[in-house]
Coordinates of C-alpha atoms and ligand atoms in Angstrom, one line a residue:
M33 CA 12.1 -16.0 17.5
I34 CA 9.0 -15.4 16.3
P35 CA 10.0 -13.3 12.9
F36 CA 7.9 -10.4 12.0
L37 CA 7.1 -11.7 8.5
D38 CA 8.9 -15.1 7.2
L39 CA 8.9 -14.7 3.3
S40 CA 11.1 -17.9 2.5
S41 CA 8.4 -19.8 4.2
M42 CA 5.8 -18.3 2.5
N43 CA 7.2 -18.1 -1.0
S44 CA 8.4 -21.8 -0.5
R45 CA 4.9 -23.2 -0.6
Y46 CA 5.0 -22.5 -4.1
R47 CA 8.6 -23.3 -4.7
D48 CA 8.2 -25.6 -7.3
E49 CA 5.6 -23.6 -9.5
L50 CA 8.0 -20.7 -9.1
I51 CA 10.7 -22.3 -10.7
S52 CA 8.9 -23.8 -13.3
A53 CA 7.6 -20.3 -14.1
C54 CA 11.1 -18.9 -14.1
A55 CA 12.4 -21.7 -16.4
R56 CA 9.8 -20.8 -18.8
V57 CA 10.9 -17.3 -18.7
V58 CA 14.4 -18.3 -19.3
D59 CA 13.6 -20.7 -22.2
S60 CA 11.2 -18.2 -24.0
G61 CA 14.1 -15.8 -25.1
Q62 CA 11.9 -13.1 -24.2
Y63 CA 12.7 -11.0 -20.9
I64 CA 10.9 -7.8 -21.5
A65 CA 7.6 -6.9 -22.5
G66 CA 6.6 -10.3 -23.5
E67 CA 3.5 -12.8 -22.8
E68 CA 4.0 -13.3 -18.9
L69 CA 3.6 -9.6 -18.3
A70 CA 0.7 -9.1 -21.1
A71 CA -0.8 -12.1 -19.2
F72 CA -0.3 -10.7 -15.6
E73 CA -1.7 -7.3 -16.6
Q74 CA -5.0 -9.1 -17.7
E75 CA -4.9 -11.3 -14.8
F76 CA -4.6 -8.5 -12.1
A77 CA -6.8 -5.9 -14.0
D78 CA -9.7 -8.9 -13.6
Y79 CA -8.8 -9.5 -10.0
C80 CA -9.3 -5.7 -9.3
G81 CA -12.3 -5.4 -11.4
V82 CA -10.9 -2.9 -13.6
K83 CA -10.2 -2.6 -17.6
Y84 CA -6.6 -1.9 -17.6
C85 CA -3.3 -2.8 -15.8
I86 CA 0.2 -1.5 -16.6
G87 CA 2.8 -3.1 -15.0
V88 CA 5.7 -0.9 -13.7
G89 CA 9.0 -1.1 -12.1
N90 CA 7.7 -0.6 -8.4
G91 CA 5.1 0.7 -6.4
L92 CA 6.6 4.4 -6.2
D93 CA 6.7 4.4 -9.8
A94 CA 3.1 3.4 -10.3
L95 CA 2.2 6.5 -8.6
N96 CA 5.0 8.4 -10.1
L97 CA 4.3 7.9 -13.6
T98 CA 0.1 8.2 -13.0
L99 CA 0.7 11.7 -12.1
R100 CA 3.4 12.2 -15.1
A101 CA 0.8 10.9 -17.5
W102 CA -1.7 13.5 -16.1
I103 CA 0.9 16.0 -16.4
L104 CA 1.6 15.2 -20.0
S105 CA -2.3 15.0 -20.7
G106 CA -2.6 18.6 -19.0
L107 CA -4.8 17.8 -16.5
L108 CA -2.0 19.1 -14.0
K109 CA 0.8 21.1 -13.8
A110 CA 4.0 22.0 -11.5
G111 CA 3.0 23.7 -8.3
D112 CA -0.6 22.0 -8.5
E113 CA -1.5 20.7 -4.9
V114 CA -2.0 17.4 -4.0
I115 CA -3.5 16.3 -0.8
V116 CA -1.8 13.1 0.9
P117 CA -2.3 11.8 4.2
S118 CA 0.4 12.9 7.0
N119 CA 1.0 9.2 7.9
T120 CA 2.1 7.2 5.0
Y121 CA 4.9 5.4 3.7
I122 CA 7.5 8.0 2.1
A123 CA 6.5 6.9 -1.5
T124 CA 3.4 8.4 -1.5
V125 CA 5.0 11.7 -0.9
L126 CA 7.8 10.9 -3.1
A127 CA 5.6 10.5 -6.3
V128 CA 4.1 13.9 -5.6
T129 CA 7.2 16.0 -5.3
E130 CA 8.9 14.1 -8.1
N131 CA 6.5 15.8 -10.6
R132 CA 7.1 18.9 -8.7
L133 CA 3.6 18.9 -7.4
R134 CA 2.8 20.3 -4.0
P135 CA 1.8 17.7 -1.3
V136 CA -0.8 18.9 1.1
F137 CA -0.8 16.7 4.3
V138 CA -4.0 16.0 6.0
D139 CA -4.1 14.1 9.1
P140 CA -5.8 10.7 9.6
D141 CA -8.5 9.4 11.9
P142 CA -6.7 7.6 14.8
E143 CA -9.1 4.9 14.7
T144 CA -8.7 3.8 11.4
F145 CA -5.3 5.7 10.6
N146 CA -6.6 6.3 7.2
I147 CA -7.1 10.0 5.7
D148 CA -9.8 11.8 7.7
H149 CA -12.4 13.3 5.0
K150 CA -13.5 16.0 7.4
N151 CA -9.7 17.2 7.0
I152 CA -9.8 17.0 3.3
E153 CA -12.4 19.4 3.0
K154 CA -10.8 21.9 5.1
V155 CA -7.6 22.1 2.8
I156 CA -9.2 22.3 -0.9
N157 CA -8.7 25.2 -2.2
P158 CA -8.7 26.5 -6.3
R159 CA -5.1 25.0 -6.5
T160 CA -6.1 21.4 -5.4
R161 CA -6.3 19.0 -8.2
V162 CA -5.6 15.5 -6.9
I163 CA -6.4 13.2 -3.6
I164 CA -4.2 10.4 -2.9
P165 CA -5.7 8.4 -0.4
V166 CA -3.8 5.3 1.2
H167 CA -5.4 2.3 1.9
L168 CA -3.1 2.2 5.0
Y169 CA -1.9 -1.2 6.9
G170 CA -4.5 -2.8 4.5
R171 CA -7.6 -1.1 5.2
L172 CA -9.4 0.6 2.6
A173 CA -9.9 4.5 3.0
D174 CA -13.2 5.8 3.1
M175 CA -13.5 5.8 -0.7
P176 CA -17.3 6.1 -1.0
T177 CA -16.9 9.8 1.0
I178 CA -13.6 10.8 -0.6
M179 CA -15.1 9.9 -4.1
D180 CA -17.9 12.2 -3.4
I181 CA -15.7 14.9 -2.1
A182 CA -14.0 14.6 -5.3
A183 CA -16.7 14.8 -7.7
R184 CA -18.2 17.7 -6.0
N185 CA -14.6 19.4 -6.3
R186 CA -13.6 18.4 -9.6
L187 CA -10.8 16.6 -8.2
L188 CA -8.7 13.4 -9.7
V189 CA -8.3 10.5 -7.1
L190 CA -5.3 8.1 -7.3
E191 CA -5.4 5.2 -4.8
D192 CA -2.1 4.3 -3.2
A193 CA -3.2 0.8 -2.8
A194 CA 0.3 -0.6 -2.4
Q195 CA -0.8 -2.4 1.1
A196 CA -4.3 -3.2 -0.1
H197 CA -4.5 -5.7 -2.8
G198 CA -7.9 -7.4 -2.6
A199 CA -9.3 -5.4 0.2
G200 CA -12.8 -3.9 -0.8
I201 CA -16.0 -2.3 0.4
G202 CA -18.9 -4.3 -0.6
G203 CA -16.9 -6.2 -3.4
R204 CA -15.6 -3.1 -4.8
K205 CA -11.9 -3.8 -4.7
A206 CA -9.0 -1.4 -3.9
G207 CA -8.1 0.1 -7.5
A208 CA -11.6 0.1 -8.9
W209 CA -12.5 3.4 -6.8
G210 CA -10.4 6.3 -8.1
N211 CA -9.4 7.3 -11.5
A212 CA -6.2 4.9 -11.1
A213 CA -4.7 3.1 -8.4
G214 CA -1.0 2.4 -7.8
F215 CA 0.2 -1.0 -6.3
S216 CA 3.3 -2.4 -5.3
F217 CA 4.5 -6.1 -5.5
Y218 CA 7.6 -5.6 -3.1
P219 CA 8.2 -8.9 -1.8
G220 CA 6.8 -8.1 1.6
K221 CA 3.6 -6.7 0.3
N222 CA 0.5 -8.9 0.2
L223 CA 1.0 -9.9 -3.4
G224 CA 5.0 -9.9 -3.5
A225 CA 7.2 -10.4 -6.3
L226 CA 10.8 -11.8 -5.8
G227 CA 12.1 -8.4 -6.6
D228 CA 10.8 -5.1 -7.4
A229 CA 7.7 -4.6 -9.2
G230 CA 4.3 -2.5 -9.6
A231 CA 1.3 -1.5 -11.3
V232 CA -1.0 1.2 -12.4
V233 CA -4.8 0.0 -12.7
T234 CA -7.6 2.2 -14.1
D235 CA -10.6 2.2 -16.2
D236 CA -9.4 5.2 -18.2
S237 CA -8.3 3.8 -21.6
S238 CA -6.0 7.3 -22.6
L239 CA -4.3 7.3 -19.0
A240 CA -3.5 3.6 -19.4
E241 CA -2.2 4.3 -22.9
K242 CA -0.3 7.3 -21.8
V243 CA 1.4 5.2 -18.6
K244 CA 2.1 2.6 -21.1
A245 CA 4.1 4.9 -23.1
V246 CA 5.9 6.6 -20.3
R247 CA 7.1 3.3 -18.5
N248 CA 8.6 2.5 -21.9
Y249 CA 10.8 5.6 -22.8
G250 CA 7.6 7.6 -24.0
S251 CA 7.6 5.3 -26.7
R252 CA 4.8 3.9 -28.7
Q253 CA 6.7 2.2 -31.4
K254 CA 10.2 1.0 -31.4
Y255 CA 12.4 4.1 -31.6
H256 CA 9.5 6.6 -31.9
H257 CA 9.3 8.7 -28.8
D258 CA 6.4 11.0 -28.5
L259 CA 6.9 11.8 -24.8
Q260 CA 9.8 12.1 -22.5
G261 CA 9.5 8.8 -20.4
V262 CA 11.3 6.7 -18.3
N263 CA 12.3 3.3 -18.1
S264 CA 10.0 1.3 -15.5
R265 CA 9.0 -2.0 -16.7
L266 CA 7.9 -5.2 -14.7
D267 CA 10.2 -7.6 -16.3
E268 CA 8.9 -11.0 -17.6
I269 CA 10.5 -13.1 -14.8
Q270 CA 8.8 -11.1 -11.8
A271 CA 5.5 -11.1 -14.2
A272 CA 5.7 -15.1 -14.0
I273 CA 6.1 -15.2 -10.4
L274 CA 3.4 -13.1 -9.8
R275 CA 1.0 -15.1 -12.1
V276 CA 1.7 -18.3 -9.9
K277 CA 1.1 -16.3 -6.6
L278 CA -2.0 -14.5 -7.7
P279 CA -4.8 -17.1 -7.6
Y280 CA -3.4 -17.8 -3.8
L281 CA -4.1 -14.3 -2.8
D282 CA -7.3 -14.9 -1.6
E283 CA -6.6 -17.8 0.4
D284 CA -3.8 -15.7 2.1
I285 CA -6.1 -12.8 3.2
R286 CA -8.4 -15.4 4.4
I287 CA -5.6 -16.7 6.6
R288 CA -4.7 -13.0 7.7
R289 CA -8.0 -12.2 8.5
E290 CA -8.1 -15.1 10.7
I291 CA -5.0 -14.2 12.6
A292 CA -6.3 -10.6 12.9
Q293 CA -9.7 -11.8 14.4
T294 CA -7.5 -13.9 16.8
Y295 CA -5.6 -10.9 18.3
L296 CA -8.6 -8.9 18.2
A297 CA -10.6 -11.4 20.3
S298 CA -7.6 -12.8 22.7
I299 CA -5.2 -9.7 23.1
K300 CA -6.7 -8.1 26.3
N301 CA -4.4 -5.7 28.2
R302 CA -5.2 -2.0 28.7
F303 CA -2.1 -0.8 28.3
L304 CA -2.5 -1.7 24.2
T305 CA -5.0 -0.2 22.0
L306 CA -6.4 -2.5 19.1
P307 CA -7.2 -1.1 15.6
D308 CA -11.0 -0.4 15.7
I309 CA -12.9 -2.2 13.1
S310 CA -16.2 -1.3 14.3
A311 CA -17.4 0.8 11.6
E312 CA -16.7 -2.4 9.4
K313 CA -19.8 -4.7 8.7
S314 CA -17.3 -8.0 9.2
I315 CA -14.0 -8.7 10.0
A316 CA -13.8 -9.4 5.9
D317 CA -15.3 -6.4 5.0
S318 CA -12.4 -4.0 3.8
H319 CA -9.4 -5.0 5.6
V320 CA -6.8 -7.3 4.4
W321 CA -4.1 -6.8 7.2
H322 CA -1.0 -6.1 5.3
I323 CA 0.2 -5.2 8.7
F324 CA -1.4 -5.4 12.5
V325 CA -0.8 -1.8 14.1
V326 CA -1.5 -1.5 17.7
R327 CA -0.9 1.7 19.7
S328 CA 0.7 2.0 23.4
D329 CA 1.7 5.1 25.6
Y330 CA 4.3 2.6 26.6
R331 CA 5.6 1.5 23.3
D332 CA 9.1 0.7 23.4
Q333 CA 8.8 -1.1 26.8
V334 CA 5.9 -3.3 25.2
R335 CA 8.6 -3.8 22.1
K336 CA 11.4 -4.7 24.8
H337 CA 9.0 -7.2 26.7
L338 CA 8.1 -8.9 23.4
D339 CA 11.8 -9.0 22.1
Q340 CA 12.6 -10.7 25.8
S341 CA 9.9 -13.1 24.9
G342 CA 11.1 -14.0 21.3
I343 CA 8.6 -11.9 19.1
A344 CA 9.7 -9.7 16.6
S345 CA 7.8 -6.2 16.2
M346 CA 8.5 -3.1 14.0
I347 CA 7.2 0.5 13.8
H348 CA 5.2 1.5 10.8
Y349 CA 6.3 4.4 11.0
P350 CA 8.4 6.0 13.3
I351 CA 8.9 9.1 11.4
A352 CA 6.1 10.7 9.4
P353 CA 7.2 12.3 6.0
H354 CA 6.8 15.8 7.2
C355 CA 9.3 15.0 9.9
Q356 CA 11.9 13.6 7.6
P357 CA 14.9 15.5 7.0
A358 CA 14.6 14.7 3.2
Y359 CA 11.2 17.1 3.7
S360 CA 12.9 20.0 5.8
D361 CA 10.6 22.3 4.2
Y362 CA 7.3 20.9 5.8
Q363 CA 8.9 20.4 9.5
S364 CA 6.8 23.3 10.7
L365 CA 3.5 21.8 10.0
K366 CA 1.6 21.0 12.8
L367 CA 0.1 17.7 12.3
P368 CA -0.9 16.6 15.6
M369 CA -2.3 13.0 15.0
A370 CA 0.7 11.7 12.8
E371 CA 2.9 13.0 15.4
Y372 CA 1.0 11.1 17.9
L373 CA 0.8 8.0 16.0
Q374 CA 4.6 7.9 15.1
S375 CA 5.4 7.9 18.8
T376 CA 2.8 5.4 20.0
V377 CA 2.3 2.7 17.1
F378 CA 4.0 -0.6 16.6
S379 CA 3.0 -3.8 14.5
L380 CA 2.8 -7.2 15.8
P381 CA 3.8 -10.4 13.6
L382 CA 1.2 -11.6 11.1
F383 CA 1.7 -13.6 8.1
P384 CA 0.1 -16.3 6.3
T385 CA 2.3 -19.2 7.2
M386 CA 2.4 -18.1 10.9
K387 CA 1.5 -21.2 12.9
S388 CA -1.3 -21.2 15.5
E389 CA 0.7 -21.8 18.3
Q390 CA 3.1 -18.7 17.3
V391 CA -0.3 -16.5 17.2
A392 CA -1.1 -17.8 20.8
E393 CA 2.2 -17.0 21.9
V394 CA 2.0 -13.5 20.7
V395 CA -1.4 -13.1 22.5
R396 CA 0.3 -14.4 26.0
A397 CA 3.1 -12.0 25.5
C398 CA 0.8 -9.0 25.0
N399 CA -1.3 -10.1 27.6
A400 CA 1.5 -10.2 30.1
F401 CA 2.8 -6.8 29.7
K402 CA 2.8 -4.4 32.5
P403 CA 4.5 -1.0 32.6
Ligands
PLP692 C1 5.4 0.0 -0.1 C2 4.6 1.0 -0.5 C3 4.9 2.0 -1.7 C4 6.1 2.0 -2.7 O1 6.3 0.6 -3.1 P1 7.7 0.1 -3.8 O2 7.2 -0.9 -4.5 O3 8.7 -0.2 -2.7 O4 8.0 1.2 -4.6 C5 4.1 3.0 -1.7 N1 3.1 3.4 -0.9 C6 3.0 2.6 0.2 C7 1.7 3.0 1.3 C8 3.6 1.4 0.2 O5 3.5 0.9 1.4

């Protein structure tokens, strides 16, 4: 069986380094907010090309605490509207509603899967305060246009970069476009810890300072609490693990692009629609291929055929946030593109330790499918 993602083979490439990083933390006696975290924050900020990085407990909190910090700074208040893509992982929306802000769902462009700027313009009104573009599946949203819309309408931009470490346009990376960005280091992300972890990145010193306090009980000085914060910290073990893996991220992205290129060039089946990257200058332009998503009107049949050929696949995502029971208030919304995508998309295996024979097998099985 070709797995969808093989995390153990990916992490075992660095087994010795990971174990000595963990041993270093065990021996240090410092397990929260120590040198590993400070070093990782600096290294990841440098990688993204921003001034500040604040490690937090997970990707959801990276988004959540940024919005919270803006509320605490008076830039946002409960009931304000936040524009989010209609096809995203639920975390993007949870961060909004956790802060009692109002999500305004906007349909994506079906070719890029990312939020469509023409639809953003349609929903902006005096209550709109924030846009959260998601760099879905590893492809940068149309940030030049989104930043222009935000500037014209005085909106804040929070990038959901959980799937897009290292993606960029013209050398400017995910995380370096908006007022702030949230990253996840969930194990399956392109830069994954061995547990939960996340980070906020920003060039805004006052936002960085606030998020830093909020993640740690609203405290700037031990036992002094200026804000009502939470406990959401990136612990030393995970920071040390991420420091081992960060230097290999670009090489992994290169391999991901190579596999994606093979799929794009070799999968030829009129019942499958491959991602359209014709708007990008090259395969290496913006996309880091966190997930390789294809569309088919025969999705369930294709997946069954792949399964019978020994190939795992997944659906990202089978139910759009506004169709989830958790958001039943939004069920009557009509978001045709999100609804079309949730019933036609599925994802092929793509991970850096995939062997070329496995890639070829996926291609063969895709090409052999007939409804
Ligand atoms: C994974 C993910 C998150 C949340 O990250 P966690 O670390 O799992 O909390 C947020 N947004 C998107 C788009 C994601 O894929």
